[in-house]
Coordinates of C-alpha atoms in Angstrom, one line a residue:
X185 CA -10.1 11.3 -7.7
X186 CA -13.4 10.0 -6.8
X187 CA -14.2 6.8 -5.0
X188 CA -17.3 4.6 -5.7
X189 CA -18.2 1.8 -3.0
X190 CA -20.4 -1.2 -3.7
X191 CA -21.6 -3.9 -1.4
X192 CA -22.8 -7.1 -3.4
X193 CA -23.9 -10.6 -2.7
X194 CA -21.9 -13.0 -4.9
X195 CA -24.5 -14.8 -7.1
X196 CA -25.0 -18.5 -6.6
X197 CA -24.2 -20.3 -10.1
X198 CA -27.1 -22.1 -11.5
X199 CA -27.2 -25.9 -10.9
X200 CA -25.5 -26.6 -14.0
X201 CA -22.5 -24.8 -12.7
X202 CA -22.2 -26.2 -9.2
X203 CA -20.7 -23.8 -6.5
X204 CA -18.1 -24.9 -4.6
X205 CA -18.9 -27.3 -1.5
X206 CA -18.6 -24.9 1.2
X207 CA -21.4 -22.1 1.2
X208 CA -20.6 -18.7 3.2
X209 CA -23.3 -16.9 5.1
X210 CA -23.8 -13.2 4.1
X211 CA -21.8 -11.1 6.4
X212 CA -23.0 -7.5 7.4
X213 CA -21.9 -4.9 5.2
X214 CA -23.0 -1.4 4.2
X215 CA -24.4 -0.8 1.0
X216 CA -22.9 2.7 -0.1
X217 CA -24.3 2.8 -3.8
X218 CA -23.9 0.7 -7.0
X219 CA -22.9 2.7 -10.1
X220 CA -25.3 0.9 -12.2
X221 CA -27.9 1.3 -9.7
X222 CA -28.4 -2.6 -9.5
X223 CA -28.2 -4.7 -6.3
X224 CA -28.0 -8.6 -6.4
X225 CA -29.1 -10.8 -3.4
X226 CA -27.8 -14.2 -4.1
X227 CA -25.0 -15.3 -2.1
X228 CA -22.5 -13.8 0.4
X229 CA -21.2 -10.3 0.8
X230 CA -18.5 -8.8 -1.2
X231 CA -17.3 -5.2 -1.2
X232 CA -15.9 -3.2 -3.9
X233 CA -14.4 -0.2 -4.4
X234 CA -13.8 1.8 -7.4
X235 CA -11.3 4.7 -7.7
X236 CA -11.4 6.7 -10.7
X237 CA -10.4 10.2 -12.1
X238 CA -13.4 12.6 -11.9
X239 CA -13.1 13.5 -15.4
X240 CA -13.5 9.9 -16.6
X241 CA -15.6 9.2 -19.7
X242 CA -17.7 6.1 -19.2
X243 CA -18.2 6.3 -23.2
X244 CA -14.6 5.6 -24.0
X245 CA -12.4 2.6 -23.5
X246 CA -11.4 2.1 -20.0
X247 CA -8.1 0.5 -18.3
X248 CA -9.2 -1.5 -15.3
X249 CA -7.1 -3.0 -12.5
X250 CA -8.9 -5.6 -10.4
X251 CA -6.8 -6.0 -7.2
X252 CA -7.0 -8.7 -4.8
X253 CA -5.3 -8.1 -1.4
X254 CA -3.1 -10.2 0.9
X255 CA -4.3 -12.3 4.0
X256 CA -3.0 -9.7 5.9
X257 CA -5.2 -6.7 4.6
X258 CA -7.6 -5.1 7.0
X259 CA -9.0 -2.3 4.9
X260 CA -10.0 -2.0 1.0
X261 CA -7.7 0.3 -0.7
X262 CA -9.0 4.0 -1.5
X263 CA -8.4 7.6 -3.4
X264 CA -6.1 8.4 -0.4
X265 CA -3.6 5.2 -0.8
X266 CA -0.2 6.4 -2.5
X267 CA -0.1 3.1 -4.3
X268 CA -3.7 3.8 -6.1
X269 CA -2.6 7.2 -6.8
X270 CA 0.7 6.2 -8.5
X271 CA -1.1 3.6 -10.6
X272 CA -3.9 6.3 -11.8
X273 CA -1.4 9.2 -12.3
X274 CA -2.0 10.6 -15.6
X275 CA -4.4 7.9 -16.9
X276 CA -8.0 9.6 -17.1
X277 CA -9.5 6.2 -18.4
X278 CA -7.9 4.1 -15.9
X279 CA -10.1 2.3 -12.9
X280 CA -8.9 0.8 -9.9
X281 CA -11.1 -1.7 -8.1
X282 CA -10.1 -2.8 -4.9
X283 CA -12.2 -6.1 -3.8
X284 CA -13.0 -7.4 -0.4
X285 CA -11.4 -11.0 -0.4
X286 CA -10.8 -13.3 2.6
X287 CA -10.5 -11.4 5.8
X288 CA -10.7 -7.9 4.7
X289 CA -13.1 -5.4 6.8
X290 CA -14.5 -2.1 5.1
X291 CA -16.3 0.8 6.7
X292 CA -16.5 -0.7 10.0
X293 CA -18.5 -3.8 8.8
X294 CA -17.1 -7.2 8.9
X295 CA -16.8 -8.5 5.3
X296 CA -15.1 -12.0 5.7
X297 CA -16.7 -14.2 3.0
X298 CA -14.2 -16.9 3.6
X299 CA -11.6 -17.8 5.8
X300 CA -9.4 -20.9 5.1
X301 CA -7.0 -20.7 8.0
X302 CA -4.2 -19.1 5.9
X303 CA -1.2 -19.2 8.1
X304 CA -2.7 -21.4 10.6
X305 CA -0.5 -23.9 11.8
X306 CA -3.2 -26.5 12.1
X307 CA -4.9 -26.1 8.9
X308 CA -2.5 -25.1 6.0
X309 CA -4.2 -24.6 2.5
X310 CA -4.8 -27.5 0.4
X311 CA -6.0 -27.9 -3.4
X312 CA -9.6 -27.6 -2.4
X313 CA -9.3 -24.0 -1.1
X314 CA -7.6 -22.8 -4.2
X315 CA -10.7 -24.2 -6.2
X316 CA -12.9 -22.0 -4.0
X317 CA -10.8 -19.0 -4.2
X318 CA -10.7 -19.6 -8.0
X319 CA -14.6 -19.3 -8.0
X320 CA -14.4 -16.1 -5.8
X321 CA -11.8 -14.6 -8.2
X322 CA -14.1 -15.4 -11.2
X323 CA -17.1 -13.6 -9.3
X324 CA -15.0 -10.6 -8.7
X325 CA -13.6 -10.6 -12.3
X326 CA -16.9 -11.3 -13.8
X327 CA -18.9 -8.9 -12.0
X328 CA -16.3 -6.2 -13.0
X329 CA -16.7 -7.0 -16.7
X330 CA -20.5 -7.1 -16.2
X331 CA -20.5 -3.4 -14.7
X332 CA -17.5 -1.6 -16.3
X333 CA -16.1 -3.3 -19.2
X334 CA -19.3 -3.8 -21.2
X335 CA -19.2 0.0 -21.1
X336 CA -17.1 0.1 -24.3
X337 CA -15.7 -2.7 -26.7
X338 CA -12.3 -1.5 -26.1
X339 CA -12.1 -1.6 -22.5
X340 CA -9.2 -4.2 -21.0
X341 CA -8.6 -5.6 -17.6
X342 CA -5.8 -6.2 -15.8
X343 CA -5.5 -8.4 -12.7
X344 CA -3.4 -7.4 -9.8
X345 CA -2.7 -9.6 -6.5
X346 CA -0.6 -9.3 -3.4
X347 CA 0.3 -12.8 -1.8
X348 CA -2.9 -14.6 -0.9
X349 CA -4.7 -12.4 -3.6
X350 CA -2.0 -13.3 -6.2
X351 CA -2.5 -17.1 -5.5
X352 CA -6.5 -16.7 -6.1
X353 CA -5.8 -14.8 -9.3
X354 CA -3.3 -17.7 -10.2
X355 CA -6.1 -20.2 -9.3
X356 CA -8.6 -18.3 -11.4
X357 CA -6.1 -18.1 -14.7
X358 CA -5.2 -21.8 -14.1
X359 CA -9.1 -22.8 -14.2
X360 CA -9.0 -24.4 -11.0
X361 CA -12.9 -23.9 -10.9
X362 CA -13.6 -24.4 -14.5
X363 CA -17.5 -24.1 -13.8
X364 CA -17.3 -20.4 -12.4
X365 CA -14.9 -19.7 -14.9
X366 CA -17.0 -20.7 -17.9
X367 CA -20.2 -19.2 -16.4
X368 CA -18.9 -15.7 -15.9
X369 CA -16.8 -15.8 -19.4
X370 CA -20.1 -17.0 -21.2
X371 CA -22.2 -14.1 -19.7
X372 CA -19.5 -11.3 -20.2
X373 CA -16.7 -12.4 -22.2
X374 CA -14.7 -11.9 -19.6
X375 CA -11.2 -13.6 -20.9
X376 CA -11.2 -11.5 -23.8
X377 CA -11.1 -8.2 -22.0
X378 CA -8.3 -9.4 -19.9
X379 CA -5.0 -7.7 -21.1
X380 CA -2.8 -9.5 -18.3
X381 CA -2.0 -10.2 -14.9
X382 CA 0.8 -9.1 -12.2
X383 CA 1.0 -11.2 -9.2
X384 CA 3.3 -10.7 -6.4
X385 CA 4.4 -13.3 -4.1
X386 CA 1.9 -16.1 -4.8
X387 CA 2.3 -18.9 -2.3
X388 CA 0.2 -22.0 -1.3
X389 CA 0.2 -20.8 2.7
X390 CA 3.0 -18.7 3.8
X391 CA 6.3 -20.7 3.9
X392 CA 7.5 -18.7 7.0
X393 CA 10.3 -20.5 8.7
X394 CA 9.4 -24.0 7.5
X395 CA 8.1 -24.6 11.1
X396 CA 4.8 -26.3 10.1
X397 CA 4.6 -26.1 6.0
X398 CA 5.4 -28.9 4.0
X399 CA 7.9 -27.4 1.5
X400 CA 7.4 -30.1 -1.2
X401 CA 3.5 -29.9 -1.0
X402 CA 3.8 -26.0 -1.6
X403 CA 6.0 -26.7 -4.4
X404 CA 3.6 -29.4 -6.0
X405 CA 0.7 -27.3 -5.4
X406 CA 2.0 -23.9 -6.8
X407 CA 3.7 -25.8 -9.8
X408 CA 0.6 -27.4 -10.9
X409 CA -1.0 -23.9 -11.0
X410 CA 1.8 -22.3 -13.0
X411 CA 1.8 -25.1 -15.2
X412 CA -2.2 -24.7 -15.9
X413 CA -1.9 -21.1 -16.5
X414 CA -4.2 -19.7 -19.2
X415 CA -1.8 -19.6 -22.5
X416 CA -3.8 -16.8 -23.6
X417 CA -3.2 -14.5 -20.8
X418 CA 0.1 -12.9 -20.3
X419 CA 1.1 -13.2 -16.5
X420 CA 3.8 -11.7 -14.6
X421 CA 4.7 -13.5 -11.4
X422 CA 7.2 -11.4 -9.0
X423 CA 9.0 -12.2 -5.9
X424 CA 11.5 -10.2 -3.8
X425 CA 14.8 -12.0 -3.7
X426 CA 14.5 -11.7 0.2
X427 CA 10.7 -12.7 0.3
X428 CA 10.4 -14.4 3.9
X429 CA 7.4 -16.4 2.6
X430 CA 8.9 -17.5 -0.6
X431 CA 12.5 -17.8 -0.6
X432 CA 14.9 -18.3 -3.7
X433 CA 14.6 -22.3 -3.5
X434 CA 10.9 -22.3 -3.5
X435 CA 10.7 -19.5 -6.6
X436 CA 13.5 -21.4 -8.5
X437 CA 11.5 -24.7 -8.2
X438 CA 7.9 -23.4 -9.3
X439 CA 9.4 -21.6 -12.0
X440 CA 10.3 -24.7 -13.7
X441 CA 6.5 -25.2 -14.0
X442 CA 6.1 -22.5 -16.5
X443 CA 5.6 -23.9 -19.9
X444 CA 8.2 -23.1 -22.6
X445 CA 6.9 -20.6 -25.2
X446 CA 3.8 -19.2 -22.6
X447 CA 3.5 -15.5 -22.1
X448 CA 4.2 -15.9 -18.7
X449 CA 7.0 -14.4 -16.6
X450 CA 8.7 -14.9 -13.1
X451 CA 10.4 -11.5 -12.2
X452 CA 12.6 -10.5 -9.6
X453 CA 11.5 -7.5 -7.6
X454 CA 15.1 -7.1 -6.8
X455 CA 17.9 -8.0 -4.1
X456 CA 16.8 -7.7 -0.7
X457 CA 13.3 -6.9 -1.2
X458 CA 10.8 -9.1 1.1
X459 CA 7.2 -10.2 0.7
X460 CA 5.3 -6.8 1.2
X461 CA 7.4 -4.4 -1.5
X462 CA 4.5 -3.4 -3.7
X463 CA 3.2 -0.4 -1.7
X464 CA 6.4 1.1 -0.6
X465 CA 7.8 4.2 -2.2
X466 CA 10.7 2.3 -4.0
X467 CA 8.3 -0.5 -5.2
X468 CA 5.2 1.6 -6.5
X469 CA 7.0 2.7 -9.5
X470 CA 8.0 -0.9 -10.5
X471 CA 4.3 -1.7 -10.3
X472 CA 3.3 1.1 -12.4
X473 CA 5.9 0.2 -15.2
X474 CA 4.7 -3.4 -15.3
X475 CA 1.1 -2.5 -15.0
X476 CA 1.4 0.0 -18.1
X477 CA 3.3 -2.5 -20.0
X478 CA 0.4 -5.2 -19.9
X479 CA -1.9 -2.5 -20.9
X480 CA 0.1 -1.2 -23.7
X481 CA 1.3 -4.6 -25.0
X482 CA 5.0 -3.3 -24.8
X483 CA 8.1 -5.1 -24.1
X484 CA 7.9 -6.7 -20.5
X485 CA 11.1 -5.6 -18.6
X486 CA 13.1 -6.8 -15.7
X487 CA 12.9 -4.9 -12.6
X488 CA 15.5 -2.0 -13.9
X489 CA 12.5 -1.0 -16.3
X490 CA 15.2 -1.4 -19.4
X491 CA 16.4 -5.2 -20.0
X492 CA 14.0 -7.0 -21.6
X493 CA 12.5 -10.0 -19.7
X494 CA 12.4 -13.7 -20.7
X495 CA 9.3 -15.7 -20.4
X496 CA 8.8 -19.3 -19.4
X497 CA 11.4 -21.5 -17.4
X498 CA 14.6 -20.6 -17.0

């Protein structure tokens, strides 16, 4: 497998598409190379790492996974990560693109485009933060569509997120910042290329032991985004049954916000499974199964990989 890294600055939208109110200063980051030989110099730094098989053909349809990490991530995933290796195994035309987001660091440089006090007892998330995250997710997805999806008409994208990165994808799919989504979709036709999304454990700030979070506020905020999810993009929302940041009461409540008849699923990752299960040896095959089902357009199954899952509220 080959690794390509790219440091770019997030483009500032034209005045007709106002950017979220909080601007970010560019952080120091290393420019390794851009696969298309282009560099943007318009906003703050964002890093992307693309992992691909060396035999990939850029003239054929691609399957692109756009991954946004959780708030606890300290590095971008690369070709040495078993999680990435499992998702790419046997798929010569599949790319894995890990994005710097929130408080991720890469190549020893500080790449922290946004810090909204996630997990901070003094400043839990409010809706305004998700509007900003939706804009940042739109930039990453739009950038991928620009550089890679444009290489072949049949190329498709699956959005993959963990924890806070999942919530950012949800905010994007809920169109929480419509200006940025409209801007990138008009430029690159992004929505038409998205085959689906797998978002694990999205929460509106970590629920922890309830000591500082307003649980009803969390339920209202995430339920609103679940209700607004794009009806044309199949979205798989997964939670472990023992998720310490999203207990069963929380997930059962937010599930009711999924619209009947929508192509959206709330899936259990299994009993006794906590928040960070996706990258474990037991979790990776489950993620691979769901990612393959999204790309192939086949029946979405429950965690056993056999029983068909039911979309919408239950």
